[in-house]
Coordinates of C-alpha atoms and ligand atoms in Angstrom, one line a residue:
X33 CA -65.6 138.8 -181.8
X34 CA -66.6 141.4 -184.1
X35 CA -66.1 140.8 -187.8
X36 CA -64.0 143.3 -189.7
X37 CA -64.1 143.7 -193.5
X38 CA -61.9 146.2 -195.3
X39 CA -60.6 146.6 -198.9
X40 CA -57.7 148.4 -200.7
X41 CA -57.4 149.0 -204.4
X42 CA -54.4 147.2 -206.3
X43 CA -53.1 150.6 -207.6
X44 CA -49.4 150.1 -207.2
X45 CA -47.2 150.0 -204.4
X46 CA -48.6 151.8 -201.4
X47 CA -46.9 154.8 -199.9
X48 CA -45.8 155.5 -196.4
X49 CA -49.1 157.4 -196.0
X50 CA -51.0 154.1 -197.1
X51 CA -48.9 152.2 -194.6
X52 CA -49.3 154.5 -191.6
X53 CA -52.8 155.5 -192.3
X54 CA -54.3 152.3 -193.0
X55 CA -52.1 149.0 -193.4
X56 CA -50.6 149.3 -190.1
X57 CA -53.9 149.8 -188.3
X58 CA -55.3 146.7 -190.1
X59 CA -52.3 144.6 -188.7
X60 CA -53.1 145.9 -185.2
X61 CA -56.8 145.2 -185.5
X62 CA -55.9 141.6 -186.1
X63 CA -55.4 141.2 -182.3
X64 CA -59.0 141.4 -181.3
X65 CA -61.2 141.0 -184.4
X66 CA -62.0 138.4 -187.0
X67 CA -60.8 140.1 -190.2
X68 CA -61.3 139.9 -194.0
X69 CA -58.8 141.7 -196.1
X70 CA -59.7 142.2 -199.7
X71 CA -57.6 143.4 -202.6
X72 CA -60.5 145.1 -204.6
X73 CA -59.8 144.4 -208.2
X74 CA -63.5 144.7 -209.2
X75 CA -63.5 148.2 -207.9
X76 CA -60.2 148.8 -209.7
X77 CA -61.7 148.4 -213.0
X78 CA -64.3 151.2 -212.5
X79 CA -61.5 153.2 -214.3
X80 CA -59.4 151.7 -217.1
X81 CA -56.8 149.3 -216.1
X82 CA -54.1 147.8 -218.3
X83 CA -54.8 144.1 -217.8
X84 CA -51.4 143.0 -217.2
X85 CA -50.6 145.9 -215.0
X86 CA -53.8 145.1 -213.1
X87 CA -52.7 141.4 -212.7
X88 CA -49.2 142.5 -211.3
X89 CA -50.6 145.1 -209.2
X90 CA -53.1 142.8 -207.4
X91 CA -50.4 140.3 -206.7
X92 CA -48.1 143.0 -205.5
X93 CA -50.8 144.5 -203.2
X94 CA -51.3 141.1 -201.6
X95 CA -47.4 140.6 -201.2
X96 CA -47.1 144.0 -199.6
X97 CA -50.0 143.3 -197.2
X98 CA -48.5 140.0 -196.2
X99 CA -45.1 141.7 -195.8
X100 CA -46.6 144.3 -193.5
X101 CA -48.1 141.6 -191.1
X102 CA -51.4 140.8 -192.5
X103 CA -51.9 137.2 -191.1
X104 CA -53.6 134.9 -193.7
X105 CA -53.9 132.0 -191.3
X106 CA -55.8 133.7 -188.3
X107 CA -57.6 135.9 -190.8
X108 CA -58.5 136.0 -194.5
X109 CA -56.6 137.7 -197.3
X110 CA -58.1 137.3 -200.8
X111 CA -58.9 139.0 -204.1
X112 CA -62.3 140.4 -204.7
X113 CA -62.8 138.9 -208.1
X114 CA -62.1 135.3 -206.8
X115 CA -65.3 135.2 -204.7
X116 CA -68.6 135.4 -206.7
X117 CA -70.6 136.5 -203.8
X118 CA -69.6 140.2 -204.0
X119 CA -70.8 140.5 -207.6
X120 CA -74.1 138.6 -206.9
X121 CA -75.0 140.7 -204.0
X122 CA -73.9 143.9 -205.7
X123 CA -76.6 143.3 -208.4
X124 CA -79.4 142.9 -205.7
X125 CA -78.0 146.1 -204.2
X126 CA -78.0 148.0 -207.6
X127 CA -81.8 147.2 -207.2
X128 CA -82.0 148.4 -203.6
X129 CA -80.0 151.7 -203.8
X130 CA -81.8 154.7 -205.2
X131 CA -80.5 156.8 -208.0
X132 CA -80.9 159.9 -205.5
X133 CA -78.6 158.1 -203.0
X134 CA -75.8 157.7 -205.6
X135 CA -76.2 161.1 -207.0
X136 CA -75.1 162.5 -203.5
X137 CA -71.8 160.6 -203.5
X138 CA -69.0 163.1 -203.5
X139 CA -66.3 160.6 -204.6
X140 CA -68.2 159.9 -207.8
X141 CA -68.4 163.5 -208.7
X142 CA -64.6 164.1 -207.7
X143 CA -63.6 161.0 -209.6
X144 CA -65.8 161.5 -212.8
X145 CA -64.7 165.2 -212.9
X146 CA -66.0 167.3 -215.7
X147 CA -66.3 164.5 -218.2
X148 CA -69.1 162.7 -216.1
X149 CA -70.8 161.3 -219.4
X150 CA -67.7 159.2 -220.1
X151 CA -67.5 157.7 -216.7
X152 CA -68.2 154.0 -216.5
X153 CA -71.4 152.8 -215.1
X154 CA -69.3 150.9 -212.7
X155 CA -67.8 153.9 -211.2
X156 CA -71.4 155.2 -210.6
X157 CA -72.5 152.0 -208.7
X158 CA -69.1 151.7 -207.0
X159 CA -70.7 152.2 -203.5
X160 CA -73.2 149.5 -204.1
X161 CA -70.2 147.1 -204.7
X162 CA -68.5 148.2 -201.6
X163 CA -71.8 147.8 -199.5
X164 CA -71.9 144.2 -201.0
X165 CA -68.3 143.6 -199.9
X166 CA -69.1 144.3 -196.3
X167 CA -72.7 142.9 -196.3
X168 CA -71.8 139.5 -197.9
X169 CA -69.9 138.7 -194.6
X170 CA -72.3 140.4 -192.1
X171 CA -69.2 142.3 -191.2
X172 CA -69.8 145.1 -188.5
X173 CA -66.7 146.9 -188.4
X174 CA -64.9 148.6 -191.3
X175 CA -61.7 150.5 -191.0
X176 CA -61.5 153.1 -193.5
X177 CA -60.2 156.6 -194.1
X178 CA -62.4 159.7 -193.6
X179 CA -63.0 159.9 -197.5
X180 CA -64.9 156.7 -197.2
X181 CA -67.3 157.8 -194.4
X182 CA -70.1 158.5 -197.0
X183 CA -69.8 155.1 -198.6
X184 CA -70.4 153.5 -195.3
X185 CA -73.5 155.5 -194.7
X186 CA -74.8 154.4 -197.9
X187 CA -73.9 150.7 -197.0
X188 CA -76.2 151.2 -193.9
X189 CA -78.9 152.9 -196.0
X190 CA -78.9 149.9 -198.3
X191 CA -79.0 147.4 -195.5
X192 CA -81.9 149.4 -193.8
X193 CA -84.0 149.4 -197.0
X194 CA -83.3 145.8 -197.7
X195 CA -84.3 144.9 -194.3
X196 CA -87.3 147.0 -194.6
X197 CA -88.5 146.1 -198.0
X198 CA -88.3 142.3 -197.3
X199 CA -89.4 142.6 -193.8
X200 CA -86.4 141.0 -192.1
X201 CA -83.4 142.0 -189.8
X202 CA -80.9 140.4 -192.1
X203 CA -78.1 142.7 -192.7
X204 CA -76.6 144.4 -189.6
X205 CA -75.6 148.1 -189.2
X206 CA -71.9 148.7 -189.9
X207 CA -69.6 151.0 -187.9
X208 CA -66.8 152.8 -189.4
X209 CA -63.5 152.7 -187.7
X210 CA -62.2 155.9 -189.0
X211 CA -58.4 155.7 -188.7
X212 CA -56.7 158.2 -186.7
X213 CA -54.8 161.4 -187.5
X214 CA -51.4 159.4 -187.6
X215 CA -53.1 158.7 -190.9
X216 CA -52.8 162.0 -192.5
X217 CA -49.4 161.8 -194.1
X218 CA -48.9 164.5 -196.6
X219 CA -46.6 165.2 -199.7
X220 CA -43.0 165.8 -199.0
X221 CA -43.1 168.7 -201.5
X222 CA -46.2 170.3 -200.3
X223 CA -47.5 169.9 -196.6
X224 CA -50.9 170.9 -197.6
X225 CA -51.5 167.9 -200.1
X226 CA -51.9 164.4 -199.1
X227 CA -49.1 161.9 -199.9
X228 CA -50.2 160.1 -203.0
X229 CA -49.4 157.4 -205.3
X230 CA -50.7 159.4 -208.2
X231 CA -48.7 162.6 -207.6
X232 CA -46.5 163.4 -210.6
X233 CA -43.4 163.7 -208.5
X234 CA -41.9 160.5 -207.0
X235 CA -40.1 162.9 -204.6
X236 CA -43.4 163.8 -203.0
X237 CA -43.7 160.3 -201.4
X238 CA -42.1 157.4 -199.9
X239 CA -42.9 154.1 -201.5
X240 CA -42.9 150.9 -199.4
X241 CA -40.3 149.5 -201.8
X242 CA -37.9 152.6 -201.9
X243 CA -34.3 151.6 -201.1
X244 CA -32.5 153.4 -198.4
X245 CA -30.6 155.7 -200.6
X246 CA -34.0 156.7 -202.2
X247 CA -35.6 157.4 -198.6
X248 CA -32.5 159.4 -197.5
X249 CA -32.6 161.4 -200.6
X250 CA -36.4 162.2 -200.5
X251 CA -36.2 163.0 -196.8
X252 CA -33.2 165.3 -197.3
X253 CA -35.0 167.0 -200.1
X254 CA -38.2 167.2 -198.2
X255 CA -39.4 170.8 -197.9
X256 CA -38.9 172.5 -194.8
X257 CA -38.7 176.1 -193.6
X258 CA -35.6 178.0 -192.5
X259 CA -36.5 177.9 -188.8
X260 CA -35.5 175.3 -186.3
X261 CA -38.1 172.7 -185.1
X262 CA -40.7 174.3 -182.6
X263 CA -41.0 173.2 -179.0
X264 CA -44.7 173.7 -179.0
X265 CA -47.4 172.0 -180.9
X266 CA -49.1 175.4 -181.6
X267 CA -46.3 176.5 -183.6
X268 CA -46.9 173.7 -186.0
X269 CA -50.1 175.2 -187.3
X270 CA -48.5 177.7 -189.6
X271 CA -45.9 175.2 -190.7
X272 CA -47.4 172.3 -192.6
X273 CA -44.3 170.7 -193.9
X274 CA -42.7 170.7 -190.5
X275 CA -46.0 169.4 -189.0
X276 CA -46.0 166.6 -191.6
X277 CA -42.4 165.5 -190.9
X278 CA -42.8 165.6 -187.2
X279 CA -46.2 163.8 -187.7
X280 CA -44.5 160.9 -189.4
X281 CA -41.7 160.7 -186.9
X282 CA -44.4 160.3 -184.1
X283 CA -46.4 157.9 -185.9
X284 CA -43.4 155.9 -186.7
X285 CA -42.2 155.7 -182.9
X286 CA -45.8 155.6 -181.6
X287 CA -45.4 158.6 -179.7
X288 CA -47.4 161.7 -179.8
X289 CA -46.3 164.9 -181.6
X290 CA -45.6 166.7 -178.1
X291 CA -43.1 164.0 -177.1
X292 CA -41.4 164.3 -180.4
X293 CA -41.0 168.1 -180.1
X294 CA -39.8 167.7 -176.6
X295 CA -36.8 165.8 -178.0
X296 CA -36.1 167.5 -181.1
X297 CA -37.6 171.3 -180.5
X298 CA -35.1 173.9 -180.8
X299 CA -32.8 171.8 -183.1
X300 CA -32.2 172.2 -186.9
X301 CA -33.6 170.0 -189.5
X302 CA -30.3 168.3 -190.3
X303 CA -30.2 166.0 -187.3
X304 CA -33.9 165.5 -187.2
X305 CA -34.0 164.5 -190.8
X306 CA -31.1 162.0 -190.4
X307 CA -33.0 160.4 -187.4
X308 CA -36.2 160.3 -189.5
X309 CA -34.5 158.7 -192.4
X310 CA -32.9 156.0 -190.1
X311 CA -36.4 155.2 -188.5
X312 CA -38.2 155.0 -192.0
X313 CA -35.4 152.9 -193.3
X314 CA -35.3 150.5 -190.4
X315 CA -39.2 150.1 -190.7
X316 CA -39.3 149.7 -194.5
X317 CA -36.5 147.5 -195.3
X318 CA -37.9 144.3 -193.9
X319 CA -41.2 145.1 -195.7
X320 CA -39.5 145.6 -199.0
X321 CA -37.6 142.4 -198.7
X322 CA -40.6 140.4 -197.4
X323 CA -42.6 141.8 -200.4
X324 CA -39.9 140.5 -202.7
X325 CA -39.9 137.2 -201.0
X326 CA -43.5 136.7 -201.6
X327 CA -43.5 137.8 -205.2
X328 CA -40.8 135.5 -206.0
X329 CA -42.7 132.5 -205.4
X330 CA -45.9 133.1 -207.3
X331 CA -47.3 129.7 -207.0
X332 CA -47.3 129.9 -203.4
X333 CA -48.7 133.3 -203.3
X334 CA -51.4 132.3 -205.6
X335 CA -52.1 129.2 -203.6
X336 CA -52.4 131.3 -200.4
X337 CA -54.9 133.7 -202.2
X338 CA -56.8 130.7 -203.3
X339 CA -57.1 129.4 -199.8
X340 CA -58.3 132.8 -198.7
X341 CA -60.8 132.9 -201.4
X342 CA -62.2 129.5 -200.4
X343 CA -62.5 130.5 -196.8
X344 CA -64.1 133.8 -197.7
X345 CA -66.7 132.1 -200.0
X346 CA -67.5 129.7 -197.2
X347 CA -68.7 132.7 -195.2
X348 CA -70.4 134.8 -198.0
X349 CA -72.0 132.2 -200.1
X350 CA -74.5 131.1 -197.4
X351 CA -75.2 134.8 -196.6
X352 CA -75.8 135.8 -200.2
X353 CA -77.9 132.6 -200.9
X354 CA -80.1 133.5 -198.1
X355 CA -80.4 137.2 -199.5
X356 CA -81.4 135.7 -202.9
X357 CA -84.0 133.6 -201.2
X358 CA -85.3 136.5 -199.5
X359 CA -85.6 138.5 -202.7
X360 CA -87.7 135.4 -204.1
X361 CA -85.2 133.7 -206.3
X362 CA -86.1 130.2 -206.8
X363 CA -83.3 128.2 -205.1
X364 CA -82.5 125.1 -207.3
X365 CA -79.2 124.2 -205.7
Ligands
LIG234 N1 -63.4 152.2 -201.5 C1 -62.4 151.9 -200.8 C2 -61.3 152.7 -200.8 O1 -61.0 153.3 -201.9 C3 -61.9 150.5 -200.9 C4 -63.0 149.4 -200.5 C5 -63.7 148.7 -201.4 C6 -63.5 149.2 -199.3 N2 -64.7 147.9 -200.8 C7 -64.4 148.0 -199.5 C8 -63.0 149.6 -198.0 C9 -65.2 147.6 -198.4 C10 -63.8 149.0 -196.9 C11 -64.8 148.0 -197.0 O2 -60.4 153.1 -199.9

């Protein structure tokens, strides 16, 4: 079976967009892959994180993943900072990757913005750490959103240069599993912007821990237009907010947009929004209550994450040791 690695930042309760776009796909990939799911707290501190918030959010993200169906027995769930191999391999990769390569990374430019001089060095070498995450396990498949494609190309460039420089075939090529269009859940206030945890308006997103009343209110207030729902997919092109709601409905029922329009086309938004609310509530309520259950027993949660870290380290330690030997470090242990 192919080995999958993917990471998610502990940046607060995920949105419905994160769920449909990433987490739900992770859960499905578990059927026919060996998976490592990592809460990437080392990546998180490339931008300032309040320590107690980081701690809470890391546990929260682990709990959410478990609540969504990540299976910590058949697969591995762990926190990045709890497995040393990531940092050890990242240092080697800092010395393999070229400045020119990192200078081309569009995400650094976006995140550093105008105040580039004040960005952390960690933000700059973020992609090298991400490459280390994957290669420390010889993972070959990486489910990510489209925005991470360039980072995976860099991971392949690093593997290739390492293999070339040290005359080995050690790190395999990784294949991105770019997650499908169901992934593109947009803001409820503006159908042209992605639904985001960082949007100023909480009304723009559904959080995985929203209660039924909050969900109902947000969907009721979600921006639409005065026309009824269209019957043809083409007609969605000019109506981003409508397309978004129909897209969410389709993703949540595992149907295509055409099928949803067949059922709801020609009707007004009132009944459609009511049906959508019901769907979302039905889906998210068990996730919210399971998340709470995992968070309420911290000792058990931390124990589960320790077991995950031990199992992750058992895979990555020998791989990173071998990389260190190839580089020419004296192995004294
Ligand atoms: N950079 C990824 C993101 O922001 C998170 C991540 C870190 C990751 N390490 C990874 C994803 C390794 C896939 C594989 O979405």
